[in-house]
Coordinates of C-alpha atoms and ligand atoms in Angstrom, one line a residue:
M1 CA 134.2 144.6 169.9
K2 CA 132.5 145.7 173.0
Q3 CA 130.0 143.2 174.4
R4 CA 127.4 145.9 175.0
N5 CA 127.6 146.8 171.2
T6 CA 126.8 143.3 170.0
L7 CA 124.1 140.7 170.5
I8 CA 125.1 137.4 172.5
P9 CA 122.0 136.4 174.3
T10 CA 123.3 133.5 176.5
L11 CA 120.8 131.0 178.1
R12 CA 121.3 129.2 181.4
E13 CA 119.0 126.4 180.7
I14 CA 119.3 123.9 178.0
P15 CA 116.6 124.4 175.4
A16 CA 114.1 121.8 175.5
D17 CA 114.1 120.7 172.0
A18 CA 117.7 120.7 171.4
E19 CA 118.8 117.1 171.6
I20 CA 122.5 117.2 170.8
K21 CA 125.6 119.1 172.3
S22 CA 126.3 121.3 169.4
H23 CA 122.7 122.5 169.0
Q24 CA 122.4 123.1 172.7
L25 CA 125.6 125.0 173.0
L26 CA 125.2 127.2 170.0
L27 CA 121.8 128.3 171.3
R28 CA 123.0 128.7 174.7
A29 CA 125.9 130.6 174.0
G30 CA 124.0 132.9 171.7
Y31 CA 125.4 132.0 168.3
I32 CA 122.2 131.0 166.6
R33 CA 118.5 131.3 167.0
Q34 CA 115.7 129.2 165.4
N35 CA 113.1 131.1 163.3
A36 CA 111.1 128.1 162.1
S37 CA 111.7 124.3 162.0
G38 CA 115.1 123.8 160.3
I39 CA 115.6 127.6 159.7
Y40 CA 118.2 129.6 161.8
S41 CA 119.5 133.2 162.2
F42 CA 123.3 133.3 162.7
L43 CA 123.8 135.9 165.4
P44 CA 126.9 138.0 165.4
L45 CA 129.0 135.3 167.0
G46 CA 127.6 132.5 164.7
K47 CA 128.2 134.7 161.6
K48 CA 131.8 135.3 162.7
V49 CA 132.6 131.5 162.8
L50 CA 130.7 131.0 159.6
K51 CA 132.9 133.6 157.9
K52 CA 135.9 131.8 159.3
V53 CA 134.7 128.4 158.0
E54 CA 134.0 130.2 154.6
E55 CA 137.5 131.9 154.4
I56 CA 139.2 128.6 154.9
V57 CA 137.1 127.0 152.1
R58 CA 137.7 129.9 150.0
E59 CA 141.6 129.8 150.5
E60 CA 141.8 126.2 149.7
L61 CA 139.8 126.3 146.7
D62 CA 141.3 129.5 145.3
A63 CA 144.8 127.7 145.8
I64 CA 143.8 125.0 143.3
G65 CA 142.7 127.5 140.8
A66 CA 138.8 127.4 141.4
A67 CA 137.1 130.6 140.6
E68 CA 134.3 132.0 142.8
L69 CA 130.9 133.1 141.4
L70 CA 127.5 133.6 143.0
M71 CA 124.3 132.3 141.5
P72 CA 120.7 132.8 142.4
A73 CA 118.8 130.9 144.9
L74 CA 115.7 131.5 142.7
Q75 CA 115.6 129.2 139.7
P76 CA 112.9 129.0 136.9
S77 CA 111.5 125.5 136.7
E78 CA 112.4 125.2 133.1
L79 CA 116.0 124.3 133.9
W80 CA 114.8 121.6 136.2
K81 CA 112.5 120.1 133.6
E82 CA 115.3 120.1 131.1
S83 CA 117.4 117.9 133.5
G84 CA 114.3 115.9 134.3
R85 CA 114.7 116.7 138.1
W86 CA 111.6 118.6 138.4
G87 CA 109.8 115.5 138.6
T88 CA 112.3 113.3 140.4
Y89 CA 113.6 115.5 143.0
G90 CA 110.4 115.2 145.1
P91 CA 109.0 117.4 147.8
E92 CA 112.6 118.3 149.1
L93 CA 112.6 120.8 146.3
M94 CA 110.8 124.1 147.5
R95 CA 108.8 125.3 144.7
M96 CA 106.7 128.6 144.2
N97 CA 105.3 130.7 141.5
D98 CA 105.9 134.3 140.7
R99 CA 103.0 136.9 140.0
H100 CA 102.7 135.7 136.5
A101 CA 102.2 132.1 137.7
R102 CA 105.7 131.1 136.4
E103 CA 107.1 128.3 138.4
F104 CA 110.2 128.6 140.4
A105 CA 112.2 126.4 142.7
L106 CA 114.5 127.8 145.5
G107 CA 118.0 126.0 144.7
A108 CA 118.5 122.8 146.5
T109 CA 121.7 122.5 144.3
H110 CA 122.9 124.1 141.1
E111 CA 123.9 121.7 138.7
E112 CA 121.1 122.9 136.3
M113 CA 121.8 126.8 136.7
I114 CA 125.6 126.3 136.2
T115 CA 125.1 124.0 133.2
S116 CA 122.8 126.5 131.6
I117 CA 125.5 129.1 132.2
I118 CA 128.3 127.1 130.9
R119 CA 126.4 125.9 127.9
D120 CA 126.0 129.6 126.8
E121 CA 129.5 130.5 127.4
I122 CA 131.8 127.5 126.7
K123 CA 131.8 126.3 123.2
S124 CA 135.6 125.2 122.6
Y125 CA 138.0 122.8 124.1
K126 CA 140.4 125.5 124.4
R127 CA 138.3 127.0 127.5
L128 CA 138.3 123.6 129.4
P129 CA 139.0 122.4 132.1
L130 CA 137.4 125.1 134.3
T131 CA 136.2 124.9 138.1
L132 CA 133.6 127.5 139.7
Y133 CA 132.3 127.6 142.9
Q134 CA 130.0 129.5 145.2
I135 CA 129.1 129.8 148.8
Q136 CA 125.5 130.3 148.9
T137 CA 122.3 129.4 150.6
K138 CA 120.5 126.3 149.7
Y139 CA 116.9 125.3 150.4
R140 CA 115.6 121.7 151.0
D141 CA 112.4 120.8 152.6
E142 CA 113.9 118.2 154.6
K143 CA 111.5 115.4 156.0
R144 CA 113.2 115.6 159.2
P145 CA 115.0 118.9 160.0
R146 CA 116.9 118.2 163.2
F147 CA 119.9 118.7 165.3
G148 CA 120.0 122.4 164.4
L149 CA 122.4 123.4 161.8
L150 CA 123.4 119.8 161.0
R151 CA 120.3 119.2 159.1
G152 CA 118.4 122.4 158.1
R153 CA 115.9 123.4 155.5
E154 CA 117.8 126.6 154.8
F155 CA 121.6 126.2 155.0
V156 CA 124.9 127.4 153.8
M157 CA 126.6 125.3 151.2
K158 CA 129.9 125.6 149.1
D159 CA 129.1 123.9 146.0
A160 CA 131.7 123.6 143.0
Y161 CA 131.4 122.4 139.4
S162 CA 134.2 121.4 137.3
F163 CA 134.0 121.2 133.3
H164 CA 136.3 118.9 131.1
S165 CA 137.1 117.5 127.7
S166 CA 138.4 114.3 128.9
A167 CA 137.8 111.8 131.8
E168 CA 141.4 112.1 132.8
S169 CA 141.0 115.9 133.2
L170 CA 138.1 115.2 135.5
D171 CA 140.2 112.6 137.6
E172 CA 143.0 115.3 137.9
T173 CA 140.6 117.9 139.3
Y174 CA 138.7 115.3 141.5
E175 CA 142.0 114.5 143.0
E176 CA 142.8 118.1 143.6
I177 CA 139.5 118.9 145.2
F178 CA 139.9 115.8 147.3
Q179 CA 143.1 117.2 148.6
A180 CA 141.6 120.6 149.1
Y181 CA 138.9 119.1 151.0
T182 CA 141.2 117.1 153.3
N183 CA 143.0 120.5 154.0
I184 CA 139.9 122.3 154.8
F185 CA 138.5 119.7 157.2
T186 CA 142.1 119.4 158.9
R187 CA 142.3 123.2 159.3
C188 CA 139.0 123.1 160.9
G189 CA 140.3 120.6 163.5
L190 CA 138.1 118.0 162.6
N191 CA 138.4 114.3 163.0
F192 CA 137.2 113.0 159.7
R193 CA 137.4 110.2 157.0
A194 CA 136.7 110.2 153.4
V195 CA 134.4 107.3 152.4
I196 CA 133.1 105.6 149.3
A197 CA 129.5 107.0 148.8
D198 CA 126.4 106.6 146.7
S199 CA 125.7 109.2 144.1
G200 CA 122.1 109.4 145.0
A201 CA 119.8 111.7 142.9
M202 CA 122.9 113.2 141.5
G203 CA 123.4 110.5 139.0
G204 CA 127.4 110.3 139.1
K205 CA 129.5 107.5 139.4
D206 CA 132.9 107.9 141.3
T207 CA 132.0 109.6 144.6
H208 CA 133.3 110.2 148.3
E209 CA 132.0 111.5 151.2
F210 CA 133.8 113.3 153.9
M211 CA 132.7 112.2 157.2
V212 CA 133.2 113.6 160.6
L213 CA 133.6 110.7 163.2
S214 CA 130.8 111.6 165.7
E215 CA 128.3 109.7 167.7
V216 CA 125.5 111.8 166.7
G217 CA 126.3 111.1 162.9
E218 CA 123.2 110.0 160.9
D219 CA 125.4 108.0 158.5
T220 CA 127.1 104.9 159.4
I221 CA 130.7 104.3 157.9
A222 CA 131.7 100.5 157.4
Y223 CA 135.7 100.4 157.6
S224 CA 138.2 97.8 157.8
D225 CA 140.1 96.9 161.2
E226 CA 143.2 96.4 158.9
S227 CA 143.4 98.5 155.8
S228 CA 142.3 102.1 154.8
Y229 CA 138.9 100.7 153.2
A230 CA 136.0 102.9 154.6
A231 CA 132.6 103.3 152.8
N232 CA 129.2 104.6 153.6
I233 CA 127.4 101.5 154.6
E234 CA 124.7 102.4 151.9
M235 CA 127.4 101.5 149.5
A236 CA 129.7 99.0 151.0
E237 CA 130.2 96.2 148.9
V238 CA 129.6 92.7 150.4
M239 CA 131.8 89.8 149.3
E240 CA 130.2 86.6 148.3
S241 CA 132.1 84.6 150.8
Y242 CA 129.5 81.9 151.7
S243 CA 129.8 78.2 151.2
Y244 CA 127.3 75.5 150.2
S245 CA 126.0 72.9 152.7
D246 CA 126.1 69.3 151.9
E247 CA 123.0 68.6 153.6
E248 CA 120.6 66.8 151.6
Q249 CA 117.4 68.6 150.2
K250 CA 114.4 67.5 152.2
E251 CA 110.8 67.6 151.2
I252 CA 109.0 70.7 151.3
Q253 CA 106.4 71.1 154.3
K254 CA 103.6 73.6 155.2
V255 CA 103.5 74.6 158.9
S256 CA 101.0 76.7 160.6
T257 CA 102.6 79.8 162.3
P258 CA 99.8 81.6 163.8
E259 CA 100.3 85.4 164.8
I260 CA 104.0 85.0 163.7
K261 CA 104.9 88.3 162.1
T262 CA 108.8 88.9 162.3
I263 CA 111.9 86.8 161.2
E264 CA 112.9 86.5 164.9
D265 CA 109.4 85.2 166.0
V266 CA 109.6 82.8 163.0
A267 CA 113.0 81.5 163.9
A268 CA 112.1 81.1 167.6
F269 CA 108.8 79.3 166.8
L270 CA 110.4 76.9 164.6
H271 CA 113.7 76.5 166.9
T272 CA 116.1 77.5 164.1
E273 CA 118.4 80.5 163.3
K274 CA 117.5 83.5 161.4
E275 CA 120.0 82.7 158.9
N276 CA 117.9 79.7 157.8
C277 CA 115.0 81.8 157.1
I278 CA 114.3 83.7 153.7
K279 CA 113.2 87.2 154.1
S280 CA 111.0 88.2 151.3
L281 CA 110.2 91.9 150.8
L282 CA 107.8 93.2 148.0
F283 CA 109.1 96.5 146.5
K284 CA 107.6 98.7 144.1
V285 CA 110.4 99.5 141.6
D286 CA 109.4 102.3 139.3
E287 CA 106.2 101.0 138.1
E288 CA 106.7 97.2 138.5
F289 CA 106.5 94.9 141.7
V290 CA 109.6 92.9 142.6
L291 CA 110.1 90.4 145.4
V292 CA 113.6 90.9 146.8
L293 CA 115.1 88.0 148.9
S294 CA 117.6 88.1 151.6
R295 CA 118.7 85.7 154.5
G296 CA 116.9 86.4 157.7
D297 CA 119.9 87.6 159.5
H298 CA 120.6 90.2 156.7
E299 CA 119.1 93.7 155.9
I300 CA 118.1 94.4 152.3
N301 CA 119.7 97.7 151.1
D302 CA 117.1 99.5 149.0
I303 CA 119.9 101.7 147.3
K304 CA 121.6 98.6 146.0
V305 CA 118.3 97.1 144.9
K306 CA 117.8 100.5 143.1
N307 CA 121.3 100.3 141.4
F308 CA 121.0 96.7 140.7
L309 CA 117.7 97.1 138.8
N310 CA 118.7 100.4 137.3
A311 CA 115.5 102.0 138.8
D312 CA 114.9 105.7 139.5
T313 CA 112.6 104.8 142.7
V314 CA 112.4 101.9 144.9
E315 CA 109.9 101.9 147.8
L316 CA 108.4 99.1 149.9
A317 CA 104.9 98.1 148.8
S318 CA 102.1 99.1 151.1
A319 CA 100.0 96.5 153.1
E320 CA 97.0 97.1 150.5
E321 CA 99.3 96.4 147.5
M322 CA 100.7 93.1 149.3
N323 CA 97.3 92.0 149.9
E324 CA 96.2 92.6 146.4
I325 CA 99.1 91.1 144.6
I326 CA 100.2 88.3 146.7
G327 CA 97.2 87.7 148.9
C328 CA 98.6 87.8 152.3
E329 CA 100.4 90.0 154.9
A330 CA 103.9 91.1 155.1
G331 CA 105.1 88.3 157.5
S332 CA 103.8 85.5 155.3
I333 CA 105.2 86.4 152.0
G334 CA 107.7 84.0 150.3
P335 CA 109.2 83.2 146.8
C336 CA 107.6 79.8 146.4
T337 CA 104.3 79.5 144.3
L338 CA 105.2 83.1 142.7
D339 CA 107.2 81.8 140.0
G340 CA 106.3 83.5 136.8
K341 CA 103.8 85.7 138.4
I342 CA 106.3 88.2 140.0
K343 CA 109.9 89.0 139.2
I344 CA 112.2 87.8 141.9
V345 CA 115.6 88.9 142.7
A346 CA 117.9 87.8 145.7
D347 CA 121.0 88.5 147.5
H348 CA 123.9 86.3 146.9
A349 CA 123.5 84.5 150.2
I350 CA 120.0 83.2 149.2
K351 CA 121.9 80.8 146.7
Y352 CA 123.6 79.0 149.6
I353 CA 120.5 78.4 151.6
R354 CA 119.6 74.5 152.3
N355 CA 116.4 73.5 153.5
G356 CA 115.4 77.0 154.6
I357 CA 112.1 78.5 155.9
A358 CA 110.0 80.8 153.8
G359 CA 106.6 82.4 154.1
A360 CA 103.9 80.4 152.2
N361 CA 102.0 83.3 150.8
E362 CA 99.0 82.5 153.0
N363 CA 98.4 84.3 156.3
G364 CA 99.9 82.4 159.3
Q365 CA 101.6 79.8 157.2
H366 CA 105.3 79.0 156.4
L367 CA 107.0 76.5 154.3
L368 CA 110.1 74.3 155.7
N369 CA 112.6 72.7 153.7
V370 CA 112.6 75.4 150.7
N371 CA 115.6 75.2 148.3
P372 CA 116.5 77.9 145.8
E373 CA 116.1 76.8 142.3
R374 CA 114.2 73.5 143.0
D375 CA 111.2 75.5 144.7
F376 CA 111.5 78.9 143.2
T377 CA 113.4 80.7 140.5
V378 CA 115.5 83.8 140.8
E379 CA 115.7 85.9 138.0
A380 CA 119.1 87.5 139.0
Y381 CA 121.3 87.3 142.2
G382 CA 123.3 90.4 143.2
D383 CA 124.9 92.1 146.1
L384 CA 121.6 93.5 147.6
R385 CA 122.2 93.7 151.4
F386 CA 123.9 95.9 153.8
I387 CA 127.4 95.0 155.1
Q388 CA 127.4 93.8 158.9
E389 CA 130.1 94.2 161.5
G390 CA 132.2 91.0 161.3
D391 CA 131.9 90.7 157.4
P392 CA 135.2 90.5 155.5
S393 CA 136.4 93.8 154.2
P394 CA 135.6 94.2 150.7
D395 CA 139.3 94.8 149.8
G396 CA 140.2 91.3 151.1
Q397 CA 142.1 92.8 154.0
G398 CA 140.6 92.6 157.6
T399 CA 137.0 92.6 159.0
I400 CA 134.4 95.3 158.8
L401 CA 133.7 97.6 161.8
F402 CA 131.2 100.4 162.0
A403 CA 131.3 104.1 163.1
K404 CA 129.0 107.0 163.0
G405 CA 129.7 109.9 160.8
I406 CA 128.4 113.5 159.9
E407 CA 128.8 114.1 156.3
V408 CA 130.4 117.4 155.8
G409 CA 131.5 117.1 152.2
H410 CA 130.8 115.2 149.0
V411 CA 132.7 114.9 145.7
F412 CA 131.1 113.5 142.6
K413 CA 132.2 112.5 139.2
L414 CA 129.1 113.5 137.3
G415 CA 130.3 112.7 133.8
T416 CA 127.8 113.8 131.1
R417 CA 124.6 113.6 133.2
Y418 CA 123.7 117.1 133.0
S419 CA 125.4 118.3 129.8
D420 CA 123.6 115.5 127.9
S421 CA 120.2 116.4 129.2
M422 CA 120.8 120.0 129.0
N423 CA 122.7 120.1 125.8
S424 CA 125.9 121.6 127.0
T425 CA 128.6 121.0 124.2
Y426 CA 132.0 122.1 123.1
L427 CA 134.0 121.6 119.9
D428 CA 137.0 119.4 120.1
E429 CA 140.4 119.7 118.4
N430 CA 138.7 118.1 115.2
G431 CA 135.8 120.4 115.2
R432 CA 133.4 117.7 116.5
S433 CA 130.6 118.4 119.1
Q434 CA 131.1 116.7 122.4
S435 CA 129.3 116.7 125.7
I436 CA 131.2 118.7 128.4
I437 CA 132.2 116.3 131.4
M438 CA 131.5 117.5 134.6
G439 CA 132.3 117.0 138.4
C440 CA 130.4 118.5 141.2
Y441 CA 131.7 119.0 144.9
G442 CA 129.9 120.2 147.9
I443 CA 130.6 121.2 151.4
G444 CA 127.9 121.8 154.2
V445 CA 129.4 125.1 155.5
S446 CA 126.9 125.5 158.3
R447 CA 126.9 121.8 159.1
T448 CA 130.8 122.1 159.3
L449 CA 130.3 124.7 161.9
A450 CA 128.0 122.5 163.7
A451 CA 130.2 119.6 163.5
V452 CA 133.1 121.7 164.9
A453 CA 130.9 122.7 167.8
E454 CA 130.1 118.9 168.4
Q455 CA 133.7 118.0 168.5
F456 CA 135.0 121.0 170.5
N457 CA 133.2 121.4 173.9
D458 CA 133.1 120.5 177.5
E459 CA 130.8 120.7 180.4
N460 CA 131.1 124.5 180.6
G461 CA 130.6 125.2 176.9
L462 CA 132.2 125.7 173.7
V463 CA 135.9 125.3 173.2
W464 CA 136.9 126.8 169.7
P465 CA 139.9 125.8 167.9
T466 CA 141.8 129.1 167.4
N467 CA 141.3 128.9 163.5
L468 CA 137.4 129.1 163.9
S469 CA 137.0 130.9 167.2
P470 CA 134.8 134.0 166.6
Y471 CA 137.3 136.2 168.6
D472 CA 140.9 135.4 169.8
V473 CA 140.6 136.8 173.2
H474 CA 138.1 137.5 175.8
L475 CA 138.9 140.6 177.9
I476 CA 136.9 140.7 181.0
P477 CA 137.1 143.5 183.2
I478 CA 135.7 142.5 186.6
N479 CA 134.5 145.8 187.6
M480 CA 134.1 148.5 185.1
K481 CA 133.2 151.1 187.9
D482 CA 136.6 150.7 189.1
D483 CA 138.9 153.3 187.6
H484 CA 142.1 151.1 187.5
Q485 CA 140.3 148.2 186.1
S486 CA 138.5 150.3 183.4
A487 CA 141.5 152.3 182.3
L488 CA 143.7 149.2 182.0
A489 CA 140.9 147.3 180.3
H490 CA 140.5 150.0 177.6
E491 CA 144.3 150.4 177.2
L492 CA 144.7 146.7 176.6
Y493 CA 141.6 146.7 174.4
D494 CA 143.0 149.1 172.2
G495 CA 146.8 147.7 172.4
L496 CA 145.5 144.3 171.3
K497 CA 143.3 145.5 168.6
N498 CA 146.3 147.6 167.1
N499 CA 148.2 144.3 167.2
R500 CA 145.6 142.4 165.2
F501 CA 144.0 140.5 167.9
D502 CA 140.5 140.1 167.5
V503 CA 139.2 141.0 171.0
L504 CA 135.7 140.7 172.7
M505 CA 135.6 143.0 175.7
D506 CA 132.8 142.2 178.3
D507 CA 131.9 145.8 179.2
R508 CA 128.6 144.8 180.7
A509 CA 127.7 145.8 184.2
E510 CA 127.4 142.0 185.4
R511 CA 128.6 140.2 188.2
P512 CA 131.8 138.3 187.7
G513 CA 130.2 135.0 188.0
V514 CA 127.8 135.6 185.1
K515 CA 130.8 137.1 183.0
F516 CA 132.9 134.0 183.6
A517 CA 130.1 131.6 183.2
D518 CA 129.3 133.3 179.8
S519 CA 132.9 133.4 178.8
D520 CA 133.2 129.6 179.2
L521 CA 129.9 129.0 177.5
I522 CA 131.2 131.3 174.4
G523 CA 134.4 129.4 174.3
L524 CA 137.1 131.7 173.1
P525 CA 140.6 130.2 173.3
V526 CA 142.0 132.6 176.0
R527 CA 140.4 134.9 178.6
V528 CA 142.2 137.9 180.0
T529 CA 140.8 139.1 183.3
V530 CA 141.4 142.6 184.7
G531 CA 140.8 142.6 188.3
K532 CA 142.2 143.7 191.5
K533 CA 145.8 143.8 190.6
A534 CA 144.9 146.3 187.7
S535 CA 146.5 149.1 189.7
E536 CA 149.8 147.0 189.5
G537 CA 149.3 146.4 185.7
I538 CA 148.9 142.5 186.2
V539 CA 146.2 140.8 184.5
E540 CA 145.2 136.9 184.6
V541 CA 145.3 134.9 181.5
K542 CA 143.2 131.7 181.5
V543 CA 143.4 129.1 178.6
R544 CA 139.8 127.9 177.9
K545 CA 140.9 124.5 176.7
T546 CA 143.3 123.3 179.5
G547 CA 141.9 125.8 182.3
E548 CA 145.7 126.7 182.8
M549 CA 146.0 130.3 184.4
L550 CA 148.9 132.6 184.6
E551 CA 149.3 136.2 185.9
V552 CA 151.1 138.2 183.4
H553 CA 152.2 141.9 183.4
K554 CA 150.6 144.1 180.8
D555 CA 153.9 144.5 179.0
E556 CA 154.2 140.9 178.5
L557 CA 150.6 140.2 177.4
L558 CA 151.0 140.6 173.7
A559 CA 153.9 138.0 173.6
T560 CA 152.1 135.6 176.0
L561 CA 149.0 135.8 174.0
T562 CA 151.0 135.2 170.8
D563 CA 152.5 132.1 172.2
L564 CA 149.4 130.8 173.4
L565 CA 147.3 131.3 170.3
T566 CA 150.0 129.9 168.0
S567 CA 150.8 127.0 170.2
Q568 CA 147.1 126.0 170.3
S569 CA 146.6 126.4 166.5
K570 CA 149.2 123.8 165.8
Ligands
LIG1 P1 122.4 114.1 153.4 O1 122.7 112.7 153.0 O2 123.1 114.6 154.8 O3 121.0 114.6 153.3 P2 123.1 115.0 150.8 O4 123.7 113.9 150.4 O5 121.7 115.3 150.6 O6 123.3 115.0 152.4 P3 124.5 116.8 149.1 O7 123.5 117.0 148.0 O8 125.8 116.0 148.7 O9 124.0 116.3 150.5 O10 125.0 118.2 149.7 C1 126.3 118.8 149.8 C2 126.6 118.9 151.3 O11 125.6 119.8 151.7 C3 126.6 117.7 152.2 O12 127.7 117.0 152.1 C4 126.3 118.2 153.6 O13 127.6 118.5 154.1 C5 125.5 119.5 153.2 N1 124.0 119.3 153.5 C6 123.2 118.6 152.8 N2 121.8 118.8 153.4 C7 121.9 119.4 154.4 C8 121.0 119.9 155.1 N3 119.8 119.7 155.1 N4 121.6 120.7 156.1 C9 122.8 121.2 156.3 N5 123.6 120.9 155.6 C10 123.4 119.9 154.4
LIG2 MG1 119.9 114.8 151.9

């Protein structure tokens, strides 16, 4: 490709609203442009990388016998009503009407669509198992679109769905896809880890996320310093490894704590540690109010609360609701005096509190020497808090540490969540009707591109791994008006192309400094500069990643480039 025939609008300045490296560089190097919040065009370079990621995904999925299909983005609301998600998916689902006022959604995901196809086409156990996938544009009206392609409102996803007549068959496919994902992210050169995850709105059981380790990741991974244990902190189990105190239970006592709102303030004011305080949060769980207790130095995990109470939605009660139900502000809520009035559940650690401190359910008042069971009744104890660094690893080996991750892939065992609600059944060997067992598997293709850009760059620009680089070679004639240079550049351009190198030639009438700066920004693995020694047939080769430079005669160029590119792709 000649640069004058394509569109690579590079920028010298860092765009003001781009916070992270990958977003800045993809904009500056002319790979993408934003069209609206969370909505991007892939310019020619961006599109080429996207295609390369897609090809890796396709190769690895085709290799395990998954078949590609393409489903529509526009989906009738009836399907989402059948599954129940028209109601539960919330404002992230983009909804619209057609000219006949029929409701549609722009697909945020395709469980409903694929299930509707399969229930019509698969009727017998003989057709199972089956794995189908697509690479397609998804729409999610994210609350906070940000970081460029990492969290868009329109983005490219690979979504795969598998169909089975037994749990064992699902396990097998899950394993195969897990391995295919490992191959895909390895081929993309990413530093990643598969972690235990929460199934969220999908409603599955067994699930893992593939996380690229990165400071800009929005997810936190809890991992053991001694074993292979790794989980999203949303899910990481906390072991009940506390011990009872033999301190005598003292008499409860009310104290005035004016203007004290946070646990930190309470602990400081009463000269104690946060772990002696009982944190009490009022949640609205589906339609019921529930008081959830944790130790003052712990954080309640609403996903665990949701799973523990088997609820669809869990949200913190508003200040008005707290006032109405308990009669005080958030900072003064506590479990005593609420017995019987409101359901109380507590994290395991609460059981072990002796002579603790809790809100008195009166503004500006706290209670000292509060003891569980003596002073309040807990309906159920569970693992309701976030794991913390320093906690024992849930597999019993080592201690938990945290790392930040970007979720690039997600694999779920769905079971019969969708086939039950949407009535997708097959006849088994005995002629009995059974629900099809399903798995679903996503990869954020455009997010993966951004994650690679985030990992592979330096102060001058992007530094693509050879597998994903939009072109193999950047050919730069310093002066196109010089006959020797122009002739040699065209000769090399044709020769490289004929030998299956993908070449970008900078045929613009720009100053050398501009061409070199743009070339570094764009980040192709090797640059070939045709300059003063063109008349001798000599060019300069520079490796983007290492800065290594060598002079090469044109007759040796093919061999040199082959060597450099293959050694880098290892
Ligand atoms: P997240 O927790 O980041 O919102 P999710 O759990 O909603 O992700 P899934 O529904 O599992 O994501 O979607 C499959 C994959 O699609 C994710 O693993 C991720 O790589 C990608 N993805 C999800 N949301 C976005 C988005 N807004 N922009 C880009 N990629 C996304
Ligand atoms: Mg999401």
